[in-house]
């Protein structure tokens, strides 16, 4: 008996809702809003990514 036996949950089949189907969606359909105006309460997040060899 391995140390992990009994800790793994059985795989179950789930159905994806309409908003979470696999695949690539066009950017402008999900995020792009050309008439958006920034507000004073908007938060800007920036991340620095260092490439790994």
JSON list of C-alpha atoms in Angstrom, two decimals:
[
{"chain": "A", "resi": 1, "resn": "UNK", "atom": "CA", "xyz": [0.00, 0.00, 0.00]},
{"chain": "A", "resi": 2, "resn": "UNK", "atom": "CA", "xyz": [1.51, 3.32, -1.04]},
{"chain": "A", "resi": 3, "resn": "UNK", "atom": "CA", "xyz": [1.46, 6.36, 1.20]},
{"chain": "A", "resi": 4, "resn": "UNK", "atom": "CA", "xyz": [-0.85, 8.16, -1.25]},
{"chain": "A", "resi": 5, "resn": "UNK", "atom": "CA", "xyz": [-3.41, 5.41, -1.55]},
{"chain": "A", "resi": 6, "resn": "UNK", "atom": "CA", "xyz": [-6.72, 6.48, -0.11]},
{"chain": "A", "resi": 7, "resn": "UNK", "atom": "CA", "xyz": [-5.93, 10.18, -0.49]},
{"chain": "A", "resi": 8, "resn": "UNK", "atom": "CA", "xyz": [-6.73, 10.48, -4.18]},
{"chain": "A", "resi": 9, "resn": "UNK", "atom": "CA", "xyz": [-10.31, 11.37, -4.96]},
{"chain": "A", "resi": 10, "resn": "UNK", "atom": "CA", "xyz": [-11.97, 9.40, -7.75]},
{"chain": "A", "resi": 11, "resn": "UNK", "atom": "CA", "xyz": [-12.23, 11.12, -11.10]},
{"chain": "A", "resi": 12, "resn": "UNK", "atom": "CA", "xyz": [-15.67, 12.42, -11.86]},
{"chain": "A", "resi": 13, "resn": "UNK", "atom": "CA", "xyz": [-17.10, 13.70, -15.08]},
{"chain": "A", "resi": 14, "resn": "UNK", "atom": "CA", "xyz": [-18.32, 17.28, -14.94]},
{"chain": "A", "resi": 15, "resn": "UNK", "atom": "CA", "xyz": [-20.21, 19.30, -17.48]},
{"chain": "A", "resi": 16, "resn": "UNK", "atom": "CA", "xyz": [-18.84, 22.71, -18.41]},
{"chain": "A", "resi": 17, "resn": "UNK", "atom": "CA", "xyz": [-21.17, 25.66, -18.24]},
{"chain": "A", "resi": 18, "resn": "UNK", "atom": "CA", "xyz": [-21.52, 27.92, -21.27]},
{"chain": "A", "resi": 19, "resn": "UNK", "atom": "CA", "xyz": [-18.90, 30.38, -19.98]},
{"chain": "A", "resi": 20, "resn": "UNK", "atom": "CA", "xyz": [-16.24, 27.76, -19.28]},
{"chain": "A", "resi": 21, "resn": "UNK", "atom": "CA", "xyz": [-16.04, 25.62, -22.41]},
{"chain": "A", "resi": 22, "resn": "UNK", "atom": "CA", "xyz": [-12.56, 24.71, -23.55]},
{"chain": "A", "resi": 23, "resn": "UNK", "atom": "CA", "xyz": [-11.15, 26.60, -26.49]},
{"chain": "A", "resi": 24, "resn": "UNK", "atom": "CA", "xyz": [-9.84, 29.97, -27.50]},
{"chain": "A", "resi": 25, "resn": "UNK", "atom": "CA", "xyz": [-12.20, 32.90, -27.62]},
{"chain": "A", "resi": 26, "resn": "UNK", "atom": "CA", "xyz": [-11.62, 36.06, -29.58]},
{"chain": "A", "resi": 27, "resn": "UNK", "atom": "CA", "xyz": [-10.09, 38.73, -27.32]},
{"chain": "A", "resi": 28, "resn": "UNK", "atom": "CA", "xyz": [-12.58, 41.42, -28.27]},
{"chain": "A", "resi": 29, "resn": "UNK", "atom": "CA", "xyz": [-15.49, 39.16, -27.34]},
{"chain": "A", "resi": 30, "resn": "UNK", "atom": "CA", "xyz": [-14.39, 38.72, -23.74]},
{"chain": "A", "resi": 31, "resn": "UNK", "atom": "CA", "xyz": [-12.18, 41.59, -22.56]},
{"chain": "A", "resi": 32, "resn": "UNK", "atom": "CA", "xyz": [-11.85, 44.38, -25.10]},
{"chain": "A", "resi": 33, "resn": "UNK", "atom": "CA", "xyz": [-14.16, 47.35, -24.53]},
{"chain": "A", "resi": 34, "resn": "UNK", "atom": "CA", "xyz": [-13.07, 50.29, -26.72]},
{"chain": "A", "resi": 35, "resn": "UNK", "atom": "CA", "xyz": [-15.35, 52.82, -25.00]},
{"chain": "A", "resi": 36, "resn": "UNK", "atom": "CA", "xyz": [-14.06, 52.04, -21.48]},
{"chain": "A", "resi": 37, "resn": "UNK", "atom": "CA", "xyz": [-12.89, 55.04, -19.48]},
{"chain": "A", "resi": 38, "resn": "UNK", "atom": "CA", "xyz": [-10.58, 54.59, -16.51]},
{"chain": "A", "resi": 39, "resn": "UNK", "atom": "CA", "xyz": [-11.73, 55.54, -13.03]},
{"chain": "A", "resi": 40, "resn": "UNK", "atom": "CA", "xyz": [-9.80, 56.76, -10.00]},
{"chain": "A", "resi": 41, "resn": "UNK", "atom": "CA", "xyz": [-10.63, 53.48, -8.25]},
{"chain": "A", "resi": 42, "resn": "UNK", "atom": "CA", "xyz": [-9.19, 51.21, -10.99]},
{"chain": "A", "resi": 43, "resn": "UNK", "atom": "CA", "xyz": [-6.26, 49.06, -9.93]},
{"chain": "A", "resi": 44, "resn": "UNK", "atom": "CA", "xyz": [-3.26, 48.48, -12.18]},
{"chain": "A", "resi": 45, "resn": "UNK", "atom": "CA", "xyz": [-1.33, 45.27, -11.62]},
{"chain": "A", "resi": 46, "resn": "UNK", "atom": "CA", "xyz": [2.05, 44.68, -13.23]},
{"chain": "A", "resi": 47, "resn": "UNK", "atom": "CA", "xyz": [4.10, 41.51, -13.04]},
{"chain": "A", "resi": 48, "resn": "UNK", "atom": "CA", "xyz": [7.74, 41.06, -13.91]},
{"chain": "A", "resi": 49, "resn": "UNK", "atom": "CA", "xyz": [8.52, 37.70, -15.45]},
{"chain": "A", "resi": 50, "resn": "UNK", "atom": "CA", "xyz": [12.10, 36.47, -15.53]},
{"chain": "A", "resi": 51, "resn": "UNK", "atom": "CA", "xyz": [12.71, 33.85, -18.24]},
{"chain": "A", "resi": 52, "resn": "UNK", "atom": "CA", "xyz": [14.11, 30.58, -16.95]},
{"chain": "A", "resi": 53, "resn": "UNK", "atom": "CA", "xyz": [16.63, 28.58, -19.00]}
]
